[in-house]
CSV table of C-alpha atoms in Angstrom, one decimal:
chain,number,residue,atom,x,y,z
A,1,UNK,CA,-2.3,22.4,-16.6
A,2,UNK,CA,-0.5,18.8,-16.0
A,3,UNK,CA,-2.2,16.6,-13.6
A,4,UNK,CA,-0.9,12.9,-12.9
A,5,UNK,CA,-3.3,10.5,-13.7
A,6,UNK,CA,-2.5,8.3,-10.8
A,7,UNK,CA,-3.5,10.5,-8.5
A,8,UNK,CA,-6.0,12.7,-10.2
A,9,UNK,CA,-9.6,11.4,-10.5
A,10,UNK,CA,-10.0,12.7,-14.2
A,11,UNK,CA,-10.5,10.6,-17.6
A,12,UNK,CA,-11.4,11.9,-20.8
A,13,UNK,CA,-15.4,10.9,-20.3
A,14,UNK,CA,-15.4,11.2,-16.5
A,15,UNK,CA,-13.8,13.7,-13.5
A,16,UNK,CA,-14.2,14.6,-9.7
A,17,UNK,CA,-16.5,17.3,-9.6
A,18,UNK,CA,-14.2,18.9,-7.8
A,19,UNK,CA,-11.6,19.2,-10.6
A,20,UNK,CA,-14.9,21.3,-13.0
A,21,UNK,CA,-12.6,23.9,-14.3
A,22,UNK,CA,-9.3,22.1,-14.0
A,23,UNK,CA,-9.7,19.5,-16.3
A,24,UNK,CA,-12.1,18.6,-19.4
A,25,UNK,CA,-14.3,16.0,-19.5
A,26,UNK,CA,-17.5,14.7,-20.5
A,27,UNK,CA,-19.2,14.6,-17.3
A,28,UNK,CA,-17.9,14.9,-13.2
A,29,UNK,CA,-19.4,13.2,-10.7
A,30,UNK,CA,-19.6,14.4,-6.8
A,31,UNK,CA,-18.4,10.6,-5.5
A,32,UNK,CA,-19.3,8.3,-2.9
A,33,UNK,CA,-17.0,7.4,0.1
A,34,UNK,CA,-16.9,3.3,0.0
A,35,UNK,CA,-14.9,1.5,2.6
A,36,UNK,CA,-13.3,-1.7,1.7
A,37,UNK,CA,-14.2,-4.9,3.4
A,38,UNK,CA,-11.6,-7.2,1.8
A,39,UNK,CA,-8.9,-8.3,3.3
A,40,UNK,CA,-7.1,-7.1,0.3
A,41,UNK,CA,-8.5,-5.6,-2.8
A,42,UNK,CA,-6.5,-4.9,-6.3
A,43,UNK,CA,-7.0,-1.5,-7.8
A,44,UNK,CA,-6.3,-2.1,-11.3
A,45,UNK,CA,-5.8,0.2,-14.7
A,46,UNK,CA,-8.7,-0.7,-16.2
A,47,UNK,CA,-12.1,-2.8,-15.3
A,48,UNK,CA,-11.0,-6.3,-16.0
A,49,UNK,CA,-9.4,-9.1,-14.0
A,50,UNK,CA,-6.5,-9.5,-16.9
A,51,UNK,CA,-5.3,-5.5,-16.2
A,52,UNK,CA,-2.5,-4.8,-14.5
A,53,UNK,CA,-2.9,-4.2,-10.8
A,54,UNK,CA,-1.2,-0.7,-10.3
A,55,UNK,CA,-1.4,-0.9,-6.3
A,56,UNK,CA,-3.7,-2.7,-3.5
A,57,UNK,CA,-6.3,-1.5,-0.7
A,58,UNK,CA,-6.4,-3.1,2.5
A,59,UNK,CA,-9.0,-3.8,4.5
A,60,UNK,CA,-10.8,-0.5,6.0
A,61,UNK,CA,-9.0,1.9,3.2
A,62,UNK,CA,-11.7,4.0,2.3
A,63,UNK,CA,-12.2,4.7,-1.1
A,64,UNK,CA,-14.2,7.7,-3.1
A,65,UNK,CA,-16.3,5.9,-6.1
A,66,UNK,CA,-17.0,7.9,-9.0
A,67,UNK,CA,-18.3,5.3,-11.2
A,68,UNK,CA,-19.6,1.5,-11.0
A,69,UNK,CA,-20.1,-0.3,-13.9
A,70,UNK,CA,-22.2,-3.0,-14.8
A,71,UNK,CA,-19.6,-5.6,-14.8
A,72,UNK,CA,-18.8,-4.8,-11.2
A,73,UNK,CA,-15.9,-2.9,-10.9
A,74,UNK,CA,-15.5,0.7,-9.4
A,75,UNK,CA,-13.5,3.0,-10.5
A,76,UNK,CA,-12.4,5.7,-7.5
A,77,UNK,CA,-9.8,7.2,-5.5
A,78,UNK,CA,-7.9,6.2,-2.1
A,79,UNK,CA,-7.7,8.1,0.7
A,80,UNK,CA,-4.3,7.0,2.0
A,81,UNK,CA,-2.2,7.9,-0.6
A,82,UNK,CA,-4.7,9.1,-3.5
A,83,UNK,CA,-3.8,6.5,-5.8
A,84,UNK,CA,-6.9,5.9,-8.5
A,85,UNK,CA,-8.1,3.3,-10.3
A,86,UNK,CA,-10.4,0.5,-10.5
A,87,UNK,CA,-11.2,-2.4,-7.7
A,88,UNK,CA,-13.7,-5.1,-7.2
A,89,UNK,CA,-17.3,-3.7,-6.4
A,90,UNK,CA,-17.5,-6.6,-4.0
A,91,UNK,CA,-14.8,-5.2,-2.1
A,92,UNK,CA,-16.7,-2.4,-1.0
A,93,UNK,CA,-19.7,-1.0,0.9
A,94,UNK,CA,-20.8,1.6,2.6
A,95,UNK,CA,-18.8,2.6,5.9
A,96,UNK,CA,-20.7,1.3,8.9
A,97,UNK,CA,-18.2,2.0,11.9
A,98,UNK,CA,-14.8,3.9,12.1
A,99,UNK,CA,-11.5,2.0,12.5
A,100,UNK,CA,-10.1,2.0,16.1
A,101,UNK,CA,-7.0,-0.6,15.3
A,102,UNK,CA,-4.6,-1.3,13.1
A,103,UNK,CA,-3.2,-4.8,12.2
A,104,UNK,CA,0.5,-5.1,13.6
A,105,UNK,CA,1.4,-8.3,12.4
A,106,UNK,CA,2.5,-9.4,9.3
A,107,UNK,CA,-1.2,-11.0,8.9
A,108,UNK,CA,-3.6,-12.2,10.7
A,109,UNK,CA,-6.7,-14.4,10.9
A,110,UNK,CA,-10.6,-13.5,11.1
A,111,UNK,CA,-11.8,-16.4,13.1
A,112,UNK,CA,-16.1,-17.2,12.8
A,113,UNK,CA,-15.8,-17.4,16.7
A,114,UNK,CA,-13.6,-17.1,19.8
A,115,UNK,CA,-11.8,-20.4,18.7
A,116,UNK,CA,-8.8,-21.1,16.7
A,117,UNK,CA,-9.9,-24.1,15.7
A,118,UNK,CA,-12.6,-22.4,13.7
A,119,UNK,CA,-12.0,-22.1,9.6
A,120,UNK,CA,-10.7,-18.5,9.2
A,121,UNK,CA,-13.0,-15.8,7.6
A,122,UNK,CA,-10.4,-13.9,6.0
A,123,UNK,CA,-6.7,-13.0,6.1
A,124,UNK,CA,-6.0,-9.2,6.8
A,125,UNK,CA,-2.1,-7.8,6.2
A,126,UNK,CA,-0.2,-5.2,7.9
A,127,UNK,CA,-1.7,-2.0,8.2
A,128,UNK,CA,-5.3,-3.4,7.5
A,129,UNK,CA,-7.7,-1.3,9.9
A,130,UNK,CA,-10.6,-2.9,12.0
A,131,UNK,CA,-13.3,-1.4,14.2
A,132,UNK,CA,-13.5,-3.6,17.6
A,133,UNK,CA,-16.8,-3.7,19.0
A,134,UNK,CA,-15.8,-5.4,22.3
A,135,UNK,CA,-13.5,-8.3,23.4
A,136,UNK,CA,-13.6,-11.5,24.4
A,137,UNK,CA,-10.8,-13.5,26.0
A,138,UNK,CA,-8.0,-13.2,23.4
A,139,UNK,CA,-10.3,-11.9,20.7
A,140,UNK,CA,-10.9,-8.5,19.5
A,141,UNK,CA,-14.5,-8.8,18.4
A,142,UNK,CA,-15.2,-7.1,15.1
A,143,UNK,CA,-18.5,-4.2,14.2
A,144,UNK,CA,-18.7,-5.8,11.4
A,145,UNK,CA,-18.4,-9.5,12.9
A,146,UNK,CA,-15.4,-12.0,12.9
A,147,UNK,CA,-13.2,-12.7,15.8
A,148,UNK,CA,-9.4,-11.2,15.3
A,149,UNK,CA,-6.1,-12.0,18.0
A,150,UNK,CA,-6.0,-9.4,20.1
A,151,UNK,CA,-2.2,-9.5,19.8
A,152,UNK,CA,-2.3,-8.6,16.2
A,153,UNK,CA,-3.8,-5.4,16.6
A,154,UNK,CA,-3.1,-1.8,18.0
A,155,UNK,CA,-4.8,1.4,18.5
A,156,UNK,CA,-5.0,3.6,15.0
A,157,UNK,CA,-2.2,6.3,16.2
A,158,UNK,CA,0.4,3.1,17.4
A,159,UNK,CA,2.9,3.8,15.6
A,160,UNK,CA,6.4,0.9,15.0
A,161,UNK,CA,10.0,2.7,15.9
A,162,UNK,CA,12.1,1.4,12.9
A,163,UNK,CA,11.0,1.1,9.3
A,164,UNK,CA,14.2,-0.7,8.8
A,165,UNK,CA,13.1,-3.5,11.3
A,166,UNK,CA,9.4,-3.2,9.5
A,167,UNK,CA,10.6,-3.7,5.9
A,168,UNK,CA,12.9,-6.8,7.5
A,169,UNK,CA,10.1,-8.5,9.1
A,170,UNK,CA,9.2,-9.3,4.5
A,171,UNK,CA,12.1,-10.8,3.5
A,172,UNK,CA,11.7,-13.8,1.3
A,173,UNK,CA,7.9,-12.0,1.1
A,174,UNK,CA,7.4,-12.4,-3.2
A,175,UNK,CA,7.9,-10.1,-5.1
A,176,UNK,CA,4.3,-8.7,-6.2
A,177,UNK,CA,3.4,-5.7,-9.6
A,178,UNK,CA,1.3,-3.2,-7.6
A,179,UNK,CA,1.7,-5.4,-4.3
A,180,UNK,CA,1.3,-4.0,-0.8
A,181,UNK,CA,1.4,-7.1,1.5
A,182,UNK,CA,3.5,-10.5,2.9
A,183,UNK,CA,1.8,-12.2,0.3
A,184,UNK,CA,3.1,-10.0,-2.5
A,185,UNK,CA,4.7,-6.5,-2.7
A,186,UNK,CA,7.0,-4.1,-5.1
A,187,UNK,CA,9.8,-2.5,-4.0
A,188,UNK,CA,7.8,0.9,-3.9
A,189,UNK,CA,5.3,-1.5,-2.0
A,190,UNK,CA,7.7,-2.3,0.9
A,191,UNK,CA,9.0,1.6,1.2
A,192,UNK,CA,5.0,2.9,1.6
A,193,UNK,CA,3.9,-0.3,3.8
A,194,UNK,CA,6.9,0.5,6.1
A,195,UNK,CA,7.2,3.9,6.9
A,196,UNK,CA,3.0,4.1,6.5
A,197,UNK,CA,3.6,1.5,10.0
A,198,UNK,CA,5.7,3.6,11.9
A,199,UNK,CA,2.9,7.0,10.9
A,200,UNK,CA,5.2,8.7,8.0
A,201,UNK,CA,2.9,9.7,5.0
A,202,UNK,CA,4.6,8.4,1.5
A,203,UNK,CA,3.1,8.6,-1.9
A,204,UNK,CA,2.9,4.5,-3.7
A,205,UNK,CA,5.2,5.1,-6.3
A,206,UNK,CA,9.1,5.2,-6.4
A,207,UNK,CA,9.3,8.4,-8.5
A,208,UNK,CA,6.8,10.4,-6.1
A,209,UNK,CA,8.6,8.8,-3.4
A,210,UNK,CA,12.1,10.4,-4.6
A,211,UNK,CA,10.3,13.8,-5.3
A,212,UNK,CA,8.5,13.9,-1.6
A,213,UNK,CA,10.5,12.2,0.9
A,214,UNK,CA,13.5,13.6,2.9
A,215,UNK,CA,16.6,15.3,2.3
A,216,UNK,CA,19.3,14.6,0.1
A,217,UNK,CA,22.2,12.3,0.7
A,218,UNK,CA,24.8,10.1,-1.1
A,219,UNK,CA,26.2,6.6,-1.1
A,220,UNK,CA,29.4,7.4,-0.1
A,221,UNK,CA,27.6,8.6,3.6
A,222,UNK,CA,25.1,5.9,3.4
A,223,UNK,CA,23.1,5.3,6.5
A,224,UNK,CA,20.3,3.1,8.1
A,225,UNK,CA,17.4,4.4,6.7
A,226,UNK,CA,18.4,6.1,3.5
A,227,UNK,CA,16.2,5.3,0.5
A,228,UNK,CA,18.5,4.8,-2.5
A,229,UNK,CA,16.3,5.3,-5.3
A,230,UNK,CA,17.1,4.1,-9.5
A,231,UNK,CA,14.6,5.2,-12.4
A,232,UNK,CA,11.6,2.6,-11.7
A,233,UNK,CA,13.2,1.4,-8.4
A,234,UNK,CA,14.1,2.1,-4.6
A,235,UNK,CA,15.6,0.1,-1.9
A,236,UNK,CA,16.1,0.9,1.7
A,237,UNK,CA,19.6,0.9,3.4
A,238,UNK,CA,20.1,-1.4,6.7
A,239,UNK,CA,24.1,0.3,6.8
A,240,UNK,CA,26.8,1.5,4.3
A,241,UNK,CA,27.1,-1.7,3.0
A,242,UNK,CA,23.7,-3.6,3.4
A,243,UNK,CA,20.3,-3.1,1.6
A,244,UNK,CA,16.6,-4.5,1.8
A,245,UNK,CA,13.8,-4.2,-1.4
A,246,UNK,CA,11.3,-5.9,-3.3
A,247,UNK,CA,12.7,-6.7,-6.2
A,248,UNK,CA,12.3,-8.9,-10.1
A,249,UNK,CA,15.7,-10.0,-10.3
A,250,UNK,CA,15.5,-12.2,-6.8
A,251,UNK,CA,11.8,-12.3,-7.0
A,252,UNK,CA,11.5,-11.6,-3.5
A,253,UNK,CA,12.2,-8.7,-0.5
A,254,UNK,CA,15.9,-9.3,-0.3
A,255,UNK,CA,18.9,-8.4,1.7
A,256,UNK,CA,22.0,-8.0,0.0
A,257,UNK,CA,25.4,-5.8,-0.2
A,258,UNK,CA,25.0,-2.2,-2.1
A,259,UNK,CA,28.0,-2.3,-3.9
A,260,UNK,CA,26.3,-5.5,-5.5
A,261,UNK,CA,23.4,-4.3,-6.2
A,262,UNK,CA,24.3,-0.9,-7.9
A,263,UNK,CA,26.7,-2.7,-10.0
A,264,UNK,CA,24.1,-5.3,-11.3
A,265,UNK,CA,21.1,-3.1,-11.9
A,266,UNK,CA,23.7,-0.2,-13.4
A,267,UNK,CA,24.8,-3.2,-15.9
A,268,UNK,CA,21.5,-3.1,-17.1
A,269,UNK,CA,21.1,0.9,-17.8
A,270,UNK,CA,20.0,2.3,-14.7
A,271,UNK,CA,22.7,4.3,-12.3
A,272,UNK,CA,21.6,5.2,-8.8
A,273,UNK,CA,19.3,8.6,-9.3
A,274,UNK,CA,19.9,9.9,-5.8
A,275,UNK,CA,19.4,8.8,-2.2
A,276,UNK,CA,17.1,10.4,0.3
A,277,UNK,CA,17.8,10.6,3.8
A,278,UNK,CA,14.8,10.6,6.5
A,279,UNK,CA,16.5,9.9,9.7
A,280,UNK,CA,18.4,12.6,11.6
């Protein structure tokens, strides 16, 4: 059997215990569930700081850990969406409390104390989750300490009513390899981060996206909503005529006409693949 390596906890030395029989390897390990205390946290292809970051884990995304090295990296598995590879050991620790909210703005500030005049802790994006032990004033007080504005958080099962208006709130956002927040994301990035906010599952890459997510449609019918999807790339349609996405050629999250953008990035070899409709 076939098994994709992005989302299968298997390498030729190590595996998931549960995947004994599935898939050969050296040794399999039961894992250890890890919670990640970071703000943000790279997961990377290999254990090193130069590898390329294939996605990113936010704040309370907990994490199964197969293997730490020495160096301090740990090589595991998200929960959210599966995704594997390696993060910062630093990143993570043991899960204390559950998350009860969600961040709900673009990002947000960890103050020291009930004070915005306070230096800020850390930075947590959209879609980070938090356990609130109590509040104070404006402040959602933290389990694991650090004052957050209440304003910038919601209850775990809020969900946002328009993934258009959600992927709009990045534009100009940079574009980002791997990236999942307003301070970098890919186009595949934006898609997840988006429809993740208003409580639609959706795998991190463009290709799984095309393969899991709605029904089929076409450009000629194009509607809000539609995902319009090229080999390596997806955008998401604001109309017939407009579309939003993270993309290299602007560096940025962008808005621009269809008919544009299908001519340039067909120019350069690749014609629209299909387009997936999840809106009735």
């Amino acid at each position: 059997m076939s098994f994709d390596p992005r989302v299968t906890p298997a390498r030729p030395d190590l595996a998931a215990a549960h995947l004994r029989g599935k898939v050969q390897a050296a040794r399999y390990a039961e894992g250890s569930e890890q919670e990640v205390i970071a703000g943000i946290a790279p997961v990377r292809d290999s254990p090193s700081h130069d590898a390329t970051q294939v996605t990113e884990a936010l704040r309370g995304d907990r994490v199964t850990v197969y293997e730490t090295d020495e160096e301090g990296w740990s090589w595991g598995q998200l929960a959210s969406d599966g995704y594997v590879g390696w993060l910062p050991s630093a990143a993570l620790l043991t899960p204390d409390a559950s998350p009860t909210h969600k961040v709900t703005a673009l990002r947000t500030l960890v103050f020291p104390g009930p004070s915005i005049k306070s230096p800020p802790l850390d930075a947590l994006p959209l879609g980070a989750q938090v356990s609130v032990a109590t509040e104070q004033e404006s402040f959602a007080v933290l389990a694991s300490g650090g004052y957050v504005p209440k304003l910038h958080l919601a209850a775990l099962d809020a969900k946002e009513a328009d993934f258009v208006a959600v992927a709009e709130r990045f534009v100009g956002a940079p574009y980002l390899w791997g990236g999942k927040s307003s301070m970098g994301l890919d186009c595949s990035g934006l898609v997840q981060v988006a429809l993740t906010a208003c409580g639609i599952k959706c795998p991190r890459d463009s290709d799984m996206q095309e393969k899991a997510l709605g029904k089929a449609a076409n450009l000629a019918g194009l509607q809000a909503g539609d995902l319009i999807f090229w080999k390596g790339h997806v955008a998401i349609a604001r109309g017939r005529n407009s579309m939003i996405h993270a993309n290299a050629f602007h560096m940025s999250v962008t808005i621009e006409p269809v008919g544009d953008a299908v001519a340039r990035i067909a120019a350069g070899g690749s014609p629209v693949t299909s387009v997936r409709r999840l809106k009735a």
